[in-house]
PDB file of C-alpha atoms in Angstrom:
ATOM      1  CA  MET A  24     -13.657  19.335  -4.091  1.00 42.00           C
ATOM      2  CA  ASN A  25     -10.948  21.965  -3.896  1.00 42.00           C
ATOM      3  CA  SER A  26      -7.875  20.949  -5.939  1.00 43.00           C
ATOM      4  CA  HIS A  27      -5.602  23.177  -3.866  1.00 46.00           C
ATOM      5  CA  HIS A  28      -4.592  22.737  -0.194  1.00 47.00           C
ATOM      6  CA  PRO A  29      -5.720  25.444   2.175  1.00 45.00           C
ATOM      7  CA  ALA A  30      -2.808  27.750   3.005  1.00 48.00           C
ATOM      8  CA  GLN A  31      -3.471  27.554   6.742  1.00 58.00           C
ATOM      9  CA  GLY A  32      -3.610  24.699   9.073  1.00 79.00           C
ATOM     10  CA  PRO A  33      -1.466  21.639   9.731  1.00 91.00           C
ATOM     11  CA  THR A  34      -0.612  19.034   7.133  1.00 95.00           C
ATOM     12  CA  ALA A  35      -0.016  15.420   7.768  1.00 96.00           C
ATOM     13  CA  TYR A  36       2.403  13.682   5.424  1.00 97.00           C
ATOM     14  CA  ALA A  37       3.651  10.211   4.891  1.00 98.00           C
ATOM     15  CA  CYS A  38       5.617   8.652   2.096  1.00 98.00           C
ATOM     16  CA  MET A  39       7.225   5.410   0.811  1.00 98.00           C
ATOM     17  CA  ILE A  40       9.045   4.127  -2.272  1.00 98.00           C
ATOM     18  CA  VAL A  41       7.340   1.022  -3.580  1.00 98.00           C
ATOM     19  CA  ARG A  42       9.350  -1.082  -6.013  1.00 98.00           C
ATOM     20  CA  LYS A  43       6.433  -1.634  -8.368  1.00 98.00           C
ATOM     21  CA  PRO A  44       5.130   0.502 -11.332  1.00 98.00           C
ATOM     22  CA  ALA A  45       2.881   3.456 -10.649  1.00 98.00           C
ATOM     23  CA  ASP A  46      -0.199   1.815 -12.125  1.00 98.00           C
ATOM     24  CA  GLU A  47       0.182  -1.173  -9.698  1.00 98.00           C
ATOM     25  CA  ALA A  48       0.744   1.166  -6.688  1.00 98.00           C
ATOM     26  CA  PHE A  49      -2.223   3.266  -7.759  1.00 98.00           C
ATOM     27  CA  ARG A  50      -4.458   0.062  -8.143  1.00 98.00           C
ATOM     28  CA  ALA A  51      -3.594  -0.934  -4.514  1.00 98.00           C
ATOM     29  CA  PHE A  52      -5.509   2.079  -3.218  1.00 97.00           C
ATOM     30  CA  ALA A  53      -8.091   2.352  -6.034  1.00 97.00           C
ATOM     31  CA  ASP A  54      -9.233  -1.305  -6.126  1.00 98.00           C
ATOM     32  CA  PRO A  55     -10.815  -2.486  -2.688  1.00 97.00           C
ATOM     33  CA  ALA A  56      -9.920  -6.153  -3.640  1.00 97.00           C
ATOM     34  CA  VAL A  57      -6.291  -5.137  -3.166  1.00 97.00           C
ATOM     35  CA  THR A  58      -6.667  -2.369  -0.479  1.00 96.00           C
ATOM     36  CA  SER A  59      -8.569  -4.629   1.777  1.00 95.00           C
ATOM     37  CA  ARG A  60      -5.506  -6.966   1.907  1.00 95.00           C
ATOM     38  CA  PHE A  61      -3.452  -4.259   3.650  1.00 95.00           C
ATOM     39  CA  TRP A  62      -5.584  -1.389   4.891  1.00 93.00           C
ATOM     40  CA  PHE A  63      -9.288  -1.405   5.516  1.00 94.00           C
ATOM     41  CA  SER A  64     -11.146  -4.655   5.755  1.00 93.00           C
ATOM     42  CA  ARG A  65     -14.164  -3.626   3.384  1.00 95.00           C
ATOM     43  CA  SER A  66     -15.207  -0.895   1.033  1.00 96.00           C
ATOM     44  CA  SER A  67     -18.512  -0.396  -0.680  1.00 96.00           C
ATOM     45  CA  GLY A  68     -16.775   0.329  -4.014  1.00 97.00           C
ATOM     46  CA  PRO A  69     -13.694   1.308  -5.980  1.00 97.00           C
ATOM     47  CA  MET A  70     -11.980   4.790  -5.914  1.00 97.00           C
ATOM     48  CA  VAL A  71     -13.625   6.416  -8.849  1.00 97.00           C
ATOM     49  CA  PRO A  72     -14.521  10.132  -9.426  1.00 97.00           C
ATOM     50  CA  GLY A  73     -17.631  11.165  -7.485  1.00 97.00           C
ATOM     51  CA  ALA A  74     -18.029   7.819  -5.653  1.00 97.00           C
ATOM     52  CA  GLU A  75     -19.546   7.906  -2.134  1.00 96.00           C
ATOM     53  CA  LEU A  76     -18.066   5.022  -0.258  1.00 97.00           C
ATOM     54  CA  ARG A  77     -17.972   3.514   3.233  1.00 96.00           C
ATOM     55  CA  TRP A  78     -14.738   1.891   4.499  1.00 96.00           C
ATOM     56  CA  GLU A  79     -14.729  -0.456   7.511  1.00 94.00           C
ATOM     57  CA  TRP A  80     -11.936  -1.685   9.767  1.00 90.00           C
ATOM     58  CA  GLU A  81     -13.766  -4.558  11.384  1.00 88.00           C
ATOM     59  CA  THR A  82     -10.943  -5.305  13.925  1.00 85.00           C
ATOM     60  CA  TYR A  83     -11.687  -1.917  15.453  1.00 85.00           C
ATOM     61  CA  GLY A  84     -15.413  -1.706  14.773  1.00 87.00           C
ATOM     62  CA  ALA A  85     -14.670   1.501  12.917  1.00 89.00           C
ATOM     63  CA  SER A  86     -16.007   2.911   9.637  1.00 92.00           C
ATOM     64  CA  VAL A  87     -15.740   6.167   7.728  1.00 93.00           C
ATOM     65  CA  ASP A  88     -17.566   7.860   4.927  1.00 95.00           C
ATOM     66  CA  VAL A  89     -15.490   8.710   1.883  1.00 96.00           C
ATOM     67  CA  ARG A  90     -16.271  11.141  -0.968  1.00 96.00           C
ATOM     68  CA  VAL A  91     -13.964  10.616  -3.950  1.00 97.00           C
ATOM     69  CA  GLY A  92     -13.031  13.672  -5.831  1.00 97.00           C
ATOM     70  CA  GLU A  93     -10.279  13.684  -8.537  1.00 97.00           C
ATOM     71  CA  VAL A  94      -8.826  10.493  -9.755  1.00 98.00           C
ATOM     72  CA  ARG A  95      -6.066  10.230 -12.438  1.00 98.00           C
ATOM     73  CA  GLN A  96      -5.095   6.687 -13.341  1.00 97.00           C
ATOM     74  CA  GLY A  97      -1.717   5.775 -12.019  1.00 97.00           C
ATOM     75  CA  GLU A  98      -1.073   9.440 -10.739  1.00 98.00           C
ATOM     76  CA  LEU A  99      -3.535  10.738  -8.118  1.00 98.00           C
ATOM     77  CA  ILE A 100      -6.451   9.889  -5.936  1.00 98.00           C
ATOM     78  CA  ARG A 101      -8.018  12.765  -3.913  1.00 98.00           C
ATOM     79  CA  PHE A 102     -10.820  12.199  -1.387  1.00 97.00           C
ATOM     80  CA  GLU A 103     -12.631  13.671   1.594  1.00 96.00           C
ATOM     81  CA  TRP A 104     -13.389  11.503   4.561  1.00 95.00           C
ATOM     82  CA  GLY A 105     -14.595  11.700   8.065  1.00 89.00           C
ATOM     83  CA  ASN A 106     -17.785  11.239   9.991  1.00 65.00           C
ATOM     84  CA  GLN A 107     -17.599  14.721  11.588  1.00 67.00           C
ATOM     85  CA  GLU A 108     -19.045  17.962  10.137  1.00 79.00           C
ATOM     86  CA  GLN A 109     -15.484  19.004   9.010  1.00 84.00           C
ATOM     87  CA  PRO A 110     -14.114  16.158   6.856  1.00 92.00           C
ATOM     88  CA  THR A 111     -10.458  16.327   5.931  1.00 94.00           C
ATOM     89  CA  THR A 112      -8.978  15.980   2.423  1.00 96.00           C
ATOM     90  CA  VAL A 113      -6.472  13.283   1.487  1.00 97.00           C
ATOM     91  CA  GLU A 114      -4.363  13.278  -1.584  1.00 98.00           C
ATOM     92  CA  LEU A 115      -2.386  10.202  -2.737  1.00 98.00           C
ATOM     93  CA  THR A 116       0.100  10.768  -5.471  1.00 98.00           C
ATOM     94  CA  PHE A 117       2.074   8.227  -7.401  1.00 98.00           C
ATOM     95  CA  THR A 118       5.361   9.353  -9.004  1.00 98.00           C
ATOM     96  CA  PRO A 119       7.316   6.987 -11.197  1.00 98.00           C
ATOM     97  CA  ARG A 120      11.033   6.402 -10.173  1.00 98.00           C
ATOM     98  CA  PRO A 121      13.758   4.498 -11.951  1.00 97.00           C
ATOM     99  CA  ALA A 122      13.816   0.761 -12.221  1.00 97.00           C
ATOM    100  CA  GLY A 123       9.938   0.451 -12.081  1.00 97.00           C
ATOM    101  CA  ALA A 124       9.593   1.943  -8.622  1.00 98.00           C
ATOM    102  CA  THR A 125       6.952   4.508  -7.479  1.00 98.00           C
ATOM    103  CA  PHE A 126       7.222   7.109  -4.884  1.00 98.00           C
ATOM    104  CA  VAL A 127       3.819   7.142  -2.935  1.00 98.00           C
ATOM    105  CA  GLU A 128       3.038  10.266  -0.998  1.00 98.00           C
ATOM    106  CA  VAL A 129      -0.013  10.838   1.246  1.00 98.00           C
ATOM    107  CA  THR A 130      -1.056  14.299   2.285  1.00 97.00           C
ATOM    108  CA  GLU A 131      -3.937  15.165   4.467  1.00 96.00           C
ATOM    109  CA  VAL A 132      -5.346  18.696   5.185  1.00 95.00           C
ATOM    110  CA  GLY A 133      -8.287  20.258   6.871  1.00 93.00           C
ATOM    111  CA  PHE A 134      -7.664  19.328  10.494  1.00 91.00           C
ATOM    112  CA  GLN A 135      -9.513  21.444  13.068  1.00 88.00           C
ATOM    113  CA  GLY A 136      -9.503  21.563  16.844  1.00 88.00           C
ATOM    114  CA  SER A 137      -7.490  22.556  19.860  1.00 92.00           C
ATOM    115  CA  GLU A 138      -3.684  22.293  19.743  1.00 92.00           C
ATOM    116  CA  GLU A 139      -3.875  19.098  21.732  1.00 94.00           C
ATOM    117  CA  GLU A 140      -6.442  17.683  19.430  1.00 92.00           C
ATOM    118  CA  LEU A 141      -4.489  18.643  16.330  1.00 92.00           C
ATOM    119  CA  THR A 142      -1.257  17.013  17.704  1.00 93.00           C
ATOM    120  CA  ARG A 143      -3.021  13.829  18.499  1.00 93.00           C
ATOM    121  CA  TRP A 144      -4.825  13.877  15.145  1.00 91.00           C
ATOM    122  CA  LEU A 145      -1.659  14.465  13.150  1.00 93.00           C
ATOM    123  CA  ASN A 146       0.256  11.904  15.022  1.00 94.00           C
ATOM    124  CA  ASP A 147      -2.423   9.243  14.358  1.00 92.00           C
ATOM    125  CA  THR A 148      -2.687  10.171  10.857  1.00 94.00           C
ATOM    126  CA  VAL A 149       1.028  10.081   9.999  1.00 95.00           C
ATOM    127  CA  GLY A 150       1.321   6.843  11.969  1.00 94.00           C
ATOM    128  CA  GLY A 151      -1.686   5.234  10.356  1.00 93.00           C
ATOM    129  CA  PHE A 152      -0.650   6.207   6.785  1.00 96.00           C
ATOM    130  CA  THR A 153       2.928   5.088   7.349  1.00 96.00           C
ATOM    131  CA  THR A 154       1.663   1.661   8.685  1.00 95.00           C
ATOM    132  CA  ALA A 155      -0.604   1.356   5.631  1.00 96.00           C
ATOM    133  CA  LEU A 156       2.235   2.204   3.227  1.00 97.00           C
ATOM    134  CA  CYS A 157       4.529  -0.316   4.915  1.00 97.00           C
ATOM    135  CA  ALA A 158       1.806  -2.971   4.662  1.00 96.00           C
ATOM    136  CA  MET A 159       1.187  -2.036   0.927  1.00 97.00           C
ATOM    137  CA  LYS A 160       4.861  -2.372   0.260  1.00 97.00           C
ATOM    138  CA  ALA A 161       5.004  -5.769   1.863  1.00 97.00           C
ATOM    139  CA  LEU A 162       1.989  -6.950  -0.152  1.00 98.00           C
ATOM    140  CA  LEU A 163       3.116  -5.521  -3.631  1.00 98.00           C
ATOM    141  CA  GLU A 164       6.823  -6.334  -3.257  1.00 98.00           C
ATOM    142  CA  HIS A 165       6.789  -9.672  -1.431  1.00 97.00           C
ATOM    143  CA  GLY A 166       3.164 -10.978  -1.579  1.00 97.00           C
ATOM    144  CA  ILE A 167       2.882 -10.834   2.262  1.00 96.00           C
ATOM    145  CA  GLU A 168      -0.220  -9.776   4.014  1.00 95.00           C
ATOM    146  CA  LEU A 169       1.532  -8.132   6.983  1.00 92.00           C
ATOM    147  CA  GLY A 170      -1.527  -7.563   9.228  1.00 87.00           C
ATOM    148  CA  ALA A 171       0.045  -4.342  10.418  1.00 88.00           C
ATOM    149  CA  VAL A 172      -3.007  -2.122  10.278  1.00 84.00           C
ATOM    150  CA  PRO A 173      -5.174  -4.535  12.432  1.00 80.00           C
ATOM    151  CA  ASP A 174      -2.307  -4.871  14.906  1.00 79.00           C
ATOM    152  CA  HIS A 175      -1.396  -1.113  15.008  1.00 78.00           C
ATOM    153  CA  HIS A 176      -3.675  -0.389  17.966  1.00 72.00           C
ATOM    154  CA  PRO A 177      -4.141  -3.793  19.733  1.00 71.00           C
ATOM    155  CA  ALA A 178      -6.928  -4.078  22.339  1.00 69.00           C
ATOM    156  CA  PRO A 179      -5.670  -3.975  25.931  1.00 68.00           C
TER     157      PRO A 179
END
């Protein structure tokens, strides 16, 4: 996987301070036993370099193929995902902050499509990652399983 973002194309970005150490915030995304408590409902394995995973959101009957690239303990997770011919690249970074907090940033690049498709995709991506980060914050800081991701797009 390319370690640099393409110069062209839109970028989706979401971020959150989590008042836990970087290793704990990192583990929340790397270990599906934790991640499944706030984001996807099931993963075929942990986020380790070279892993080819399948994530499921059972509430939505949705799944996605994930190819893990670079992983640096407590610092970075980079992966490609998507069931389409043009997967996008997601980078999660974990930057220590004072008092044992961590600044978690999510960047996604590689979107393709019409202006309308790109706008919808970027909005969905930023909203989805923001929701997941809020749910992670609730879990790590307060031990609460918020249920925000399954309730993000309720059935009519």
